[in-house]
Amino acid sequence: MAWAAGDWDFIPALRYDRNSHFGSQLSPGFGLVYHVPGWETGRVRARASRVFSAPPLLWLYNDDPNQGVAPNPDLKAERAMLYEIGVEGPLIVHGLKGALNLYRSDVKDAISTVPTVGLIRQSRNFKKFVRQGGEVRMDYVFGERWRSFAAATFNDVRDVQTKKIVRDAGTARESFKWGSSYAWPFGLTFYLQGYYNRWSSSPDQAKDHRPIFDIRLNQNIPDVLRDVDMEIFFNLYNITNSQHLSSPTYPLPGRYVEGGVSVNF
């Protein structure tokens, strides 16, 4: 639901979570969007919201050590306040768009993993974490067929009590993404995408200094039946077969492929 008033959009929100194990929470939120006059499609966004995040039951009751997860039946849900602000719009060069997004989250009963025995880790609650960071993204359109993008993200997670960086918190500390696509008139689209994540794992464990590349091919077949579209896809992941992990517990799969057909109606 949103209300518009001139160059402003006002977006209130309300969410209710009820969990039989972790309890319930009413989470209000409010957002603003300012459409900048004279800047085509340019806008500034801001949002504040309350967040409730329940952990998966695997972290509470896992009894298979091969999963690398030690159970913690006393684990609590995370509760947080999230603040976001961003700006996006076209830049001076024709076809070039840019975006800058920043966030901060104050998390109570924050969840992070700690080592136990061998490679097995256990999720535990900590009194309070601050998670904050930002992303810069650039998109460029070459005519009607070529599109390219590049993005860089930084995330900082710290324990408020110890003031130390939290390692293996589920989010890469530094992340870079880039890609390009070309669309032919007959419905075939080729995508080449890459990413490079640097986690905050201990240097003696992490093998995260390798870029990963993926290829995708999509063939769109519209109106195979009335109001029915079909898409044939083929994806090749990790084409260089790179080993990439934040810790020995979470290795990236090697090169693999997938393909199929999707139907939209």
PDB file of C-alpha atoms in Angstrom:
ATOM      1  CA  MET A   1       0.000   0.000   0.000  1.00  0.00           C
ATOM      2  CA  ALA A   2       1.364   3.417  -0.937  1.00  0.00           C
ATOM      3  CA  TRP A   3       0.172   7.010  -1.023  1.00  0.00           C
ATOM      4  CA  ALA A   4       1.505   9.534  -3.527  1.00  0.00           C
ATOM      5  CA  ALA A   5       1.699  13.275  -2.874  1.00  0.00           C
ATOM      6  CA  GLY A   6       3.472  15.244  -5.556  1.00  0.00           C
ATOM      7  CA  ASP A   7       7.025  13.953  -5.874  1.00  0.00           C
ATOM      8  CA  TRP A   8       6.696  11.847  -2.717  1.00  0.00           C
ATOM      9  CA  ASP A   9       5.503   8.277  -2.117  1.00  0.00           C
ATOM     10  CA  PHE A  10       4.642   7.165   1.429  1.00  0.00           C
ATOM     11  CA  ILE A  11       4.722   3.413   2.078  1.00  0.00           C
ATOM     12  CA  PRO A  12       3.526   2.117   5.466  1.00  0.00           C
ATOM     13  CA  ALA A  13       3.766  -1.602   6.236  1.00  0.00           C
ATOM     14  CA  LEU A  14       2.746  -3.974   8.990  1.00  0.00           C
ATOM     15  CA  ARG A  15       3.807  -7.603   9.392  1.00  0.00           C
ATOM     16  CA  TYR A  16       2.833 -10.154  12.024  1.00  0.00           C
ATOM     17  CA  ASP A  17       4.939 -13.261  12.692  1.00  0.00           C
ATOM     18  CA  ARG A  18       3.752 -16.106  14.881  1.00  0.00           C
ATOM     19  CA  ASN A  19       5.988 -19.106  15.474  1.00  0.00           C
ATOM     20  CA  SER A  20       5.023 -22.028  17.692  1.00  0.00           C
ATOM     21  CA  HIS A  21       8.587 -22.311  18.986  1.00  0.00           C
ATOM     22  CA  PHE A  22       9.960 -18.755  18.917  1.00  0.00           C
ATOM     23  CA  GLY A  23       6.886 -16.710  19.796  1.00  0.00           C
ATOM     24  CA  SER A  24       5.394 -13.798  17.887  1.00  0.00           C
ATOM     25  CA  GLN A  25       6.143 -10.226  16.894  1.00  0.00           C
ATOM     26  CA  LEU A  26       4.288  -7.346  15.288  1.00  0.00           C
ATOM     27  CA  SER A  27       6.669  -5.557  12.928  1.00  0.00           C
ATOM     28  CA  PRO A  28       5.715  -2.098  11.634  1.00  0.00           C
ATOM     29  CA  GLY A  29       7.654  -0.378   8.885  1.00  0.00           C
ATOM     30  CA  PHE A  30       7.580   2.892   7.004  1.00  0.00           C
ATOM     31  CA  GLY A  31       9.206   3.951   3.754  1.00  0.00           C
ATOM     32  CA  LEU A  32       9.599   7.127   1.696  1.00  0.00           C
ATOM     33  CA  VAL A  33      10.414   7.584  -1.976  1.00  0.00           C
ATOM     34  CA  TYR A  34      11.307  10.985  -3.411  1.00  0.00           C
ATOM     35  CA  HIS A  35      11.168  11.323  -7.199  1.00  0.00           C
ATOM     36  CA  VAL A  36      13.779  13.968  -7.983  1.00  0.00           C
ATOM     37  CA  PRO A  37      12.374  16.658 -10.329  1.00  0.00           C
ATOM     38  CA  GLY A  38      14.356  17.038 -13.543  1.00  0.00           C
ATOM     39  CA  TRP A  39      16.174  13.714 -13.049  1.00  0.00           C
ATOM     40  CA  GLU A  40      14.392  11.159 -15.233  1.00  0.00           C
ATOM     41  CA  THR A  41      13.515   8.059 -13.141  1.00  0.00           C
ATOM     42  CA  GLY A  42      15.893   9.350 -10.454  1.00  0.00           C
ATOM     43  CA  ARG A  43      14.734   8.741  -6.908  1.00  0.00           C
ATOM     44  CA  VAL A  44      15.835   8.658  -3.289  1.00  0.00           C
ATOM     45  CA  ARG A  45      14.510   5.972  -0.928  1.00  0.00           C
ATOM     46  CA  ALA A  46      14.479   5.561   2.842  1.00  0.00           C
ATOM     47  CA  ARG A  47      12.916   2.901   5.029  1.00  0.00           C
ATOM     48  CA  ALA A  48      12.815   1.823   8.669  1.00  0.00           C
ATOM     49  CA  SER A  49      11.296  -1.437   9.850  1.00  0.00           C
ATOM     50  CA  ARG A  50      11.233  -3.933  12.660  1.00  0.00           C
ATOM     51  CA  VAL A  51      12.470  -7.448  11.820  1.00  0.00           C
ATOM     52  CA  PHE A  52      11.791 -10.925  13.235  1.00  0.00           C
ATOM     53  CA  SER A  53      13.945 -13.808  11.965  1.00  0.00           C
ATOM     54  CA  ALA A  54      13.459 -17.374  13.198  1.00  0.00           C
ATOM     55  CA  PRO A  55      16.347 -19.832  12.655  1.00  0.00           C
ATOM     56  CA  PRO A  56      15.784 -23.127  10.792  1.00  0.00           C
ATOM     57  CA  LEU A  57      14.902 -26.137  12.923  1.00  0.00           C
ATOM     58  CA  LEU A  58      18.038 -27.922  11.680  1.00  0.00           C
ATOM     59  CA  TRP A  59      20.099 -25.632  13.913  1.00  0.00           C
ATOM     60  CA  LEU A  60      18.046 -26.698  16.938  1.00  0.00           C
ATOM     61  CA  TYR A  61      17.574 -30.439  16.498  1.00  0.00           C
ATOM     62  CA  ASN A  62      20.049 -31.802  13.956  1.00  0.00           C
ATOM     63  CA  ASP A  63      21.188 -35.324  14.876  1.00  0.00           C
ATOM     64  CA  ASP A  64      23.326 -36.047  11.808  1.00  0.00           C
ATOM     65  CA  PRO A  65      26.980 -35.063  12.369  1.00  0.00           C
ATOM     66  CA  ASN A  66      27.598 -35.334   8.620  1.00  0.00           C
ATOM     67  CA  GLN A  67      25.679 -32.061   8.258  1.00  0.00           C
ATOM     68  CA  GLY A  68      28.462 -30.263  10.122  1.00  0.00           C
ATOM     69  CA  VAL A  69      25.872 -28.712  12.456  1.00  0.00           C
ATOM     70  CA  ALA A  70      25.739 -29.211  16.231  1.00  0.00           C
ATOM     71  CA  PRO A  71      22.193 -28.806  17.618  1.00  0.00           C
ATOM     72  CA  ASN A  72      21.296 -25.992  20.000  1.00  0.00           C
ATOM     73  CA  PRO A  73      17.735 -26.399  21.346  1.00  0.00           C
ATOM     74  CA  ASP A  74      18.064 -23.145  23.328  1.00  0.00           C
ATOM     75  CA  LEU A  75      18.492 -20.997  20.217  1.00  0.00           C
ATOM     76  CA  LYS A  76      16.288 -17.877  20.049  1.00  0.00           C
ATOM     77  CA  ALA A  77      14.943 -15.887  17.116  1.00  0.00           C
ATOM     78  CA  GLU A  78      16.695 -12.696  16.066  1.00  0.00           C
ATOM     79  CA  ARG A  79      14.858  -9.396  16.553  1.00  0.00           C
ATOM     80  CA  ALA A  80      16.146  -6.226  14.946  1.00  0.00           C
ATOM     81  CA  MET A  81      15.579  -2.682  13.764  1.00  0.00           C
ATOM     82  CA  LEU A  82      16.568  -2.177  10.138  1.00  0.00           C
ATOM     83  CA  TYR A  83      17.334   1.193   8.523  1.00  0.00           C
ATOM     84  CA  GLU A  84      17.880   1.597   4.772  1.00  0.00           C
ATOM     85  CA  ILE A  85      18.568   4.510   2.448  1.00  0.00           C
ATOM     86  CA  GLY A  86      19.372   4.586  -1.240  1.00  0.00           C
ATOM     87  CA  VAL A  87      19.552   6.672  -4.381  1.00  0.00           C
ATOM     88  CA  GLU A  88      19.343   5.542  -8.008  1.00  0.00           C
ATOM     89  CA  GLY A  89      18.911   7.010 -11.450  1.00  0.00           C
ATOM     90  CA  PRO A  90      20.514   7.707 -14.840  1.00  0.00           C
ATOM     91  CA  LEU A  91      23.963   9.293 -14.984  1.00  0.00           C
ATOM     92  CA  ILE A  92      25.590  11.693 -17.448  1.00  0.00           C
ATOM     93  CA  VAL A  93      26.490   9.046 -20.049  1.00  0.00           C
ATOM     94  CA  HIS A  94      23.500   7.924 -22.124  1.00  0.00           C
ATOM     95  CA  GLY A  95      22.397   4.421 -21.138  1.00  0.00           C
ATOM     96  CA  LEU A  96      24.298   4.438 -17.828  1.00  0.00           C
ATOM     97  CA  LYS A  97      22.445   4.093 -14.535  1.00  0.00           C
ATOM     98  CA  GLY A  98      23.833   4.073 -11.025  1.00  0.00           C
ATOM     99  CA  ALA A  99      22.599   3.096  -7.573  1.00  0.00           C
ATOM    100  CA  LEU A 100      23.926   3.491  -4.039  1.00  0.00           C
ATOM    101  CA  ASN A 101      22.289   1.663  -1.112  1.00  0.00           C
ATOM    102  CA  LEU A 102      23.226   1.770   2.577  1.00  0.00           C
ATOM    103  CA  TYR A 103      21.822  -0.121   5.545  1.00  0.00           C
ATOM    104  CA  ARG A 104      22.220  -0.623   9.284  1.00  0.00           C
ATOM    105  CA  SER A 105      20.631  -3.305  11.436  1.00  0.00           C
ATOM    106  CA  ASP A 106      20.728  -3.426  15.252  1.00  0.00           C
ATOM    107  CA  VAL A 107      20.156  -7.092  16.105  1.00  0.00           C
ATOM    108  CA  LYS A 108      19.222  -8.501  19.508  1.00  0.00           C
ATOM    109  CA  ASP A 109      19.872 -12.205  20.207  1.00  0.00           C
ATOM    110  CA  ALA A 110      21.997 -12.211  17.054  1.00  0.00           C
ATOM    111  CA  ILE A 111      22.930 -15.632  15.702  1.00  0.00           C
ATOM    112  CA  SER A 112      26.411 -16.682  14.665  1.00  0.00           C
ATOM    113  CA  THR A 113      28.261 -19.995  14.528  1.00  0.00           C
ATOM    114  CA  VAL A 114      31.103 -21.117  16.773  1.00  0.00           C
ATOM    115  CA  PRO A 115      33.401 -24.145  16.309  1.00  0.00           C
ATOM    116  CA  THR A 116      32.816 -27.197  18.507  1.00  0.00           C
ATOM    117  CA  VAL A 117      34.527 -30.488  17.561  1.00  0.00           C
ATOM    118  CA  GLY A 118      36.449 -30.889  14.327  1.00  0.00           C
ATOM    119  CA  LEU A 119      34.565 -29.241  11.465  1.00  0.00           C
ATOM    120  CA  ILE A 120      31.263 -29.162  13.337  1.00  0.00           C
ATOM    121  CA  ARG A 121      29.876 -25.726  14.217  1.00  0.00           C
ATOM    122  CA  GLN A 122      27.016 -24.668  16.472  1.00  0.00           C
ATOM    123  CA  SER A 123      24.718 -21.665  16.094  1.00  0.00           C
ATOM    124  CA  ARG A 124      24.468 -19.538  19.236  1.00  0.00           C
ATOM    125  CA  ASN A 125      22.815 -16.311  20.303  1.00  0.00           C
ATOM    126  CA  PHE A 126      24.802 -13.204  21.167  1.00  0.00           C
ATOM    127  CA  LYS A 127      23.457 -10.196  23.051  1.00  0.00           C
ATOM    128  CA  LYS A 128      23.685  -7.672  20.211  1.00  0.00           C
ATOM    129  CA  PHE A 129      25.284  -7.331  16.791  1.00  0.00           C
ATOM    130  CA  VAL A 130      25.419  -4.325  14.498  1.00  0.00           C
ATOM    131  CA  ARG A 131      25.250  -5.248  10.824  1.00  0.00           C
ATOM    132  CA  GLN A 132      25.855  -2.429   8.383  1.00  0.00           C
ATOM    133  CA  GLY A 133      27.120  -1.906   4.886  1.00  0.00           C
ATOM    134  CA  GLY A 134      26.336  -0.710   1.417  1.00  0.00           C
ATOM    135  CA  GLU A 135      26.264  -1.503  -2.275  1.00  0.00           C
ATOM    136  CA  VAL A 136      27.265   0.452  -5.375  1.00  0.00           C
ATOM    137  CA  ARG A 137      25.850  -0.750  -8.693  1.00  0.00           C
ATOM    138  CA  MET A 138      26.254   0.453 -12.284  1.00  0.00           C
ATOM    139  CA  ASP A 139      24.128  -0.673 -15.247  1.00  0.00           C
ATOM    140  CA  TYR A 140      24.859   0.139 -18.872  1.00  0.00           C
ATOM    141  CA  VAL A 141      22.684  -0.526 -21.926  1.00  0.00           C
ATOM    142  CA  PHE A 142      24.365  -0.772 -25.354  1.00  0.00           C
ATOM    143  CA  GLY A 143      21.567  -0.129 -27.827  1.00  0.00           C
ATOM    144  CA  GLU A 144      18.637  -2.527 -27.667  1.00  0.00           C
ATOM    145  CA  ARG A 145      20.498  -5.843 -27.247  1.00  0.00           C
ATOM    146  CA  TRP A 146      23.524  -5.552 -24.950  1.00  0.00           C
ATOM    147  CA  ARG A 147      23.300  -4.970 -21.210  1.00  0.00           C
ATOM    148  CA  SER A 148      26.083  -4.986 -18.630  1.00  0.00           C
ATOM    149  CA  PHE A 149      26.334  -4.385 -14.896  1.00  0.00           C
ATOM    150  CA  ALA A 150      28.893  -4.279 -12.102  1.00  0.00           C
ATOM    151  CA  ALA A 151      28.298  -4.095  -8.357  1.00  0.00           C
ATOM    152  CA  ALA A 152      30.375  -3.976  -5.182  1.00  0.00           C
ATOM    153  CA  THR A 153      29.034  -4.714  -1.696  1.00  0.00           C
ATOM    154  CA  PHE A 154      30.580  -4.293   1.744  1.00  0.00           C
ATOM    155  CA  ASN A 155      29.131  -5.756   4.956  1.00  0.00           C
ATOM    156  CA  ASP A 156      30.480  -5.187   8.444  1.00  0.00           C
ATOM    157  CA  VAL A 157      29.164  -7.340  11.309  1.00  0.00           C
ATOM    158  CA  ARG A 158      30.381  -6.565  14.820  1.00  0.00           C
ATOM    159  CA  ASP A 159      29.665  -7.808  18.312  1.00  0.00           C
ATOM    160  CA  VAL A 160      28.645  -4.740  20.326  1.00  0.00           C
ATOM    161  CA  GLN A 161      30.123  -6.133  23.557  1.00  0.00           C
ATOM    162  CA  THR A 162      33.552  -7.160  22.232  1.00  0.00           C
ATOM    163  CA  LYS A 163      33.753  -4.575  19.385  1.00  0.00           C
ATOM    164  CA  LYS A 164      35.225  -7.352  17.214  1.00  0.00           C
ATOM    165  CA  ILE A 165      34.344  -8.381  13.659  1.00  0.00           C
ATOM    166  CA  VAL A 166      32.035 -11.399  13.633  1.00  0.00           C
ATOM    167  CA  ARG A 167      33.406 -14.148  11.409  1.00  0.00           C
ATOM    168  CA  ASP A 168      31.260 -16.589   9.403  1.00  0.00           C
ATOM    169  CA  ALA A 169      28.064 -14.630  10.027  1.00  0.00           C
ATOM    170  CA  GLY A 170      26.399 -15.876   6.837  1.00  0.00           C
ATOM    171  CA  THR A 171      27.184 -12.805   4.720  1.00  0.00           C
ATOM    172  CA  ALA A 172      30.334 -12.090   2.726  1.00  0.00           C
ATOM    173  CA  ARG A 173      32.284  -9.111   4.058  1.00  0.00           C
ATOM    174  CA  GLU A 174      33.218  -8.022   0.536  1.00  0.00           C
ATOM    175  CA  SER A 175      31.339  -9.075  -2.579  1.00  0.00           C
ATOM    176  CA  PHE A 176      31.764  -8.130  -6.224  1.00  0.00           C
ATOM    177  CA  LYS A 177      29.421  -9.029  -9.077  1.00  0.00           C
ATOM    178  CA  TRP A 178      29.512  -8.306 -12.792  1.00  0.00           C
ATOM    179  CA  GLY A 179      27.844  -9.559 -15.912  1.00  0.00           C
ATOM    180  CA  SER A 180      26.670  -8.981 -19.438  1.00  0.00           C
ATOM    181  CA  SER A 181      23.788 -10.217 -21.563  1.00  0.00           C
ATOM    182  CA  TYR A 182      22.811 -10.170 -25.221  1.00  0.00           C
ATOM    183  CA  ALA A 183      19.256 -10.713 -26.480  1.00  0.00           C
ATOM    184  CA  TRP A 184      18.607 -11.814 -30.073  1.00  0.00           C
ATOM    185  CA  PRO A 185      15.376 -10.769 -31.815  1.00  0.00           C
ATOM    186  CA  PHE A 186      14.180 -14.390 -32.026  1.00  0.00           C
ATOM    187  CA  GLY A 187      14.007 -14.738 -28.225  1.00  0.00           C
ATOM    188  CA  LEU A 188      17.392 -16.239 -27.318  1.00  0.00           C
ATOM    189  CA  THR A 189      19.302 -14.492 -24.504  1.00  0.00           C
ATOM    190  CA  PHE A 190      22.894 -15.196 -23.461  1.00  0.00           C
ATOM    191  CA  TYR A 191      24.128 -14.283 -19.965  1.00  0.00           C
ATOM    192  CA  LEU A 192      27.669 -14.288 -18.603  1.00  0.00           C
ATOM    193  CA  GLN A 193      27.912 -13.473 -14.909  1.00  0.00           C
ATOM    194  CA  GLY A 194      30.673 -13.566 -12.345  1.00  0.00           C
ATOM    195  CA  TYR A 195      31.148 -12.927  -8.658  1.00  0.00           C
ATOM    196  CA  TYR A 196      33.961 -12.720  -6.144  1.00  0.00           C
ATOM    197  CA  ASN A 197      33.231 -13.069  -2.435  1.00  0.00           C
ATOM    198  CA  ARG A 198      35.647 -12.453   0.407  1.00  0.00           C
ATOM    199  CA  TRP A 199      34.314 -13.804   3.670  1.00  0.00           C
ATOM    200  CA  SER A 200      35.510 -12.802   7.113  1.00  0.00           C
ATOM    201  CA  SER A 201      36.710 -16.301   7.938  1.00  0.00           C
ATOM    202  CA  SER A 202      40.101 -16.881   9.507  1.00  0.00           C
ATOM    203  CA  PRO A 203      42.828 -16.471   6.842  1.00  0.00           C
ATOM    204  CA  ASP A 204      44.128 -20.003   7.458  1.00  0.00           C
ATOM    205  CA  GLN A 205      40.718 -21.468   6.543  1.00  0.00           C
ATOM    206  CA  ALA A 206      39.257 -19.346   3.788  1.00  0.00           C
ATOM    207  CA  LYS A 207      39.816 -20.061   0.095  1.00  0.00           C
ATOM    208  CA  ASP A 208      37.771 -17.141  -1.116  1.00  0.00           C
ATOM    209  CA  HIS A 209      40.160 -15.309  -3.447  1.00  0.00           C
ATOM    210  CA  ARG A 210      38.826 -16.798  -6.679  1.00  0.00           C
ATOM    211  CA  PRO A 211      36.247 -15.339  -9.066  1.00  0.00           C
ATOM    212  CA  ILE A 212      33.390 -17.625 -10.108  1.00  0.00           C
ATOM    213  CA  PHE A 213      31.756 -17.451 -13.550  1.00  0.00           C
ATOM    214  CA  ASP A 214      28.367 -18.758 -14.727  1.00  0.00           C
ATOM    215  CA  ILE A 215      26.763 -18.956 -18.183  1.00  0.00           C
ATOM    216  CA  ARG A 216      23.041 -19.031 -18.905  1.00  0.00           C
ATOM    217  CA  LEU A 217      21.095 -19.469 -22.144  1.00  0.00           C
ATOM    218  CA  ASN A 218      17.347 -18.785 -22.271  1.00  0.00           C
ATOM    219  CA  GLN A 219      15.115 -19.323 -25.284  1.00  0.00           C
ATOM    220  CA  ASN A 220      11.718 -17.686 -24.918  1.00  0.00           C
ATOM    221  CA  ILE A 221       8.855 -19.215 -26.926  1.00  0.00           C
ATOM    222  CA  PRO A 222       5.772 -17.004 -26.548  1.00  0.00           C
ATOM    223  CA  ASP A 223       2.187 -18.127 -27.077  1.00  0.00           C
ATOM    224  CA  VAL A 224       2.758 -21.875 -27.423  1.00  0.00           C
ATOM    225  CA  LEU A 225      -0.884 -21.992 -26.399  1.00  0.00           C
ATOM    226  CA  ARG A 226      -3.316 -19.197 -25.757  1.00  0.00           C
ATOM    227  CA  ASP A 227      -1.919 -17.066 -22.900  1.00  0.00           C
ATOM    228  CA  VAL A 228       0.830 -19.645 -22.338  1.00  0.00           C
ATOM    229  CA  ASP A 229       4.548 -18.883 -22.784  1.00  0.00           C
ATOM    230  CA  MET A 230       7.395 -21.388 -22.597  1.00  0.00           C
ATOM    231  CA  GLU A 231      11.079 -20.923 -21.849  1.00  0.00           C
ATOM    232  CA  ILE A 232      13.885 -23.408 -22.491  1.00  0.00           C
ATOM    233  CA  PHE A 233      16.989 -22.821 -20.368  1.00  0.00           C
ATOM    234  CA  PHE A 234      20.516 -24.180 -20.045  1.00  0.00           C
ATOM    235  CA  ASN A 235      22.845 -23.095 -17.238  1.00  0.00           C
ATOM    236  CA  LEU A 236      26.527 -23.854 -16.696  1.00  0.00           C
ATOM    237  CA  TYR A 237      27.748 -22.934 -13.205  1.00  0.00           C
ATOM    238  CA  ASN A 238      31.323 -22.407 -12.023  1.00  0.00           C
ATOM    239  CA  ILE A 239      32.671 -22.826 -15.548  1.00  0.00           C
ATOM    240  CA  THR A 240      36.322 -22.681 -14.389  1.00  0.00           C
ATOM    241  CA  ASN A 241      35.658 -25.377 -11.732  1.00  0.00           C
ATOM    242  CA  SER A 242      37.114 -23.156  -9.008  1.00  0.00           C
ATOM    243  CA  GLN A 243      37.260 -24.224  -5.379  1.00  0.00           C
ATOM    244  CA  HIS A 244      35.747 -21.499  -3.242  1.00  0.00           C
ATOM    245  CA  LEU A 245      34.793 -21.703   0.411  1.00  0.00           C
ATOM    246  CA  SER A 246      34.537 -19.579   3.512  1.00  0.00           C
ATOM    247  CA  SER A 247      35.470 -22.522   5.711  1.00  0.00           C
ATOM    248  CA  PRO A 248      36.001 -26.262   5.121  1.00  0.00           C
ATOM    249  CA  THR A 249      32.394 -26.805   6.218  1.00  0.00           C
ATOM    250  CA  TYR A 250      30.908 -24.807   3.345  1.00  0.00           C
ATOM    251  CA  PRO A 251      32.630 -25.668   0.041  1.00  0.00           C
ATOM    252  CA  LEU A 252      31.276 -24.415  -3.266  1.00  0.00           C
ATOM    253  CA  PRO A 253      30.197 -27.185  -5.676  1.00  0.00           C
ATOM    254  CA  GLY A 254      32.444 -27.718  -8.678  1.00  0.00           C
ATOM    255  CA  ARG A 255      31.347 -27.214 -12.256  1.00  0.00           C
ATOM    256  CA  TYR A 256      27.792 -28.414 -12.897  1.00  0.00           C
ATOM    257  CA  VAL A 257      25.000 -27.935 -15.403  1.00  0.00           C
ATOM    258  CA  GLU A 258      21.235 -27.739 -15.337  1.00  0.00           C
ATOM    259  CA  GLY A 259      18.600 -27.367 -17.985  1.00  0.00           C
ATOM    260  CA  GLY A 260      14.882 -27.548 -18.385  1.00  0.00           C
ATOM    261  CA  VAL A 261      11.656 -25.998 -19.497  1.00  0.00           C
ATOM    262  CA  SER A 262       9.464 -23.513 -17.644  1.00  0.00           C
ATOM    263  CA  VAL A 263       5.871 -22.694 -18.546  1.00  0.00           C
ATOM    264  CA  ASN A 264       4.174 -19.400 -17.678  1.00  0.00           C
ATOM    265  CA  PHE A 265       0.430 -18.890 -17.886  1.00  0.00           C
TER     266      PHE A 265
END
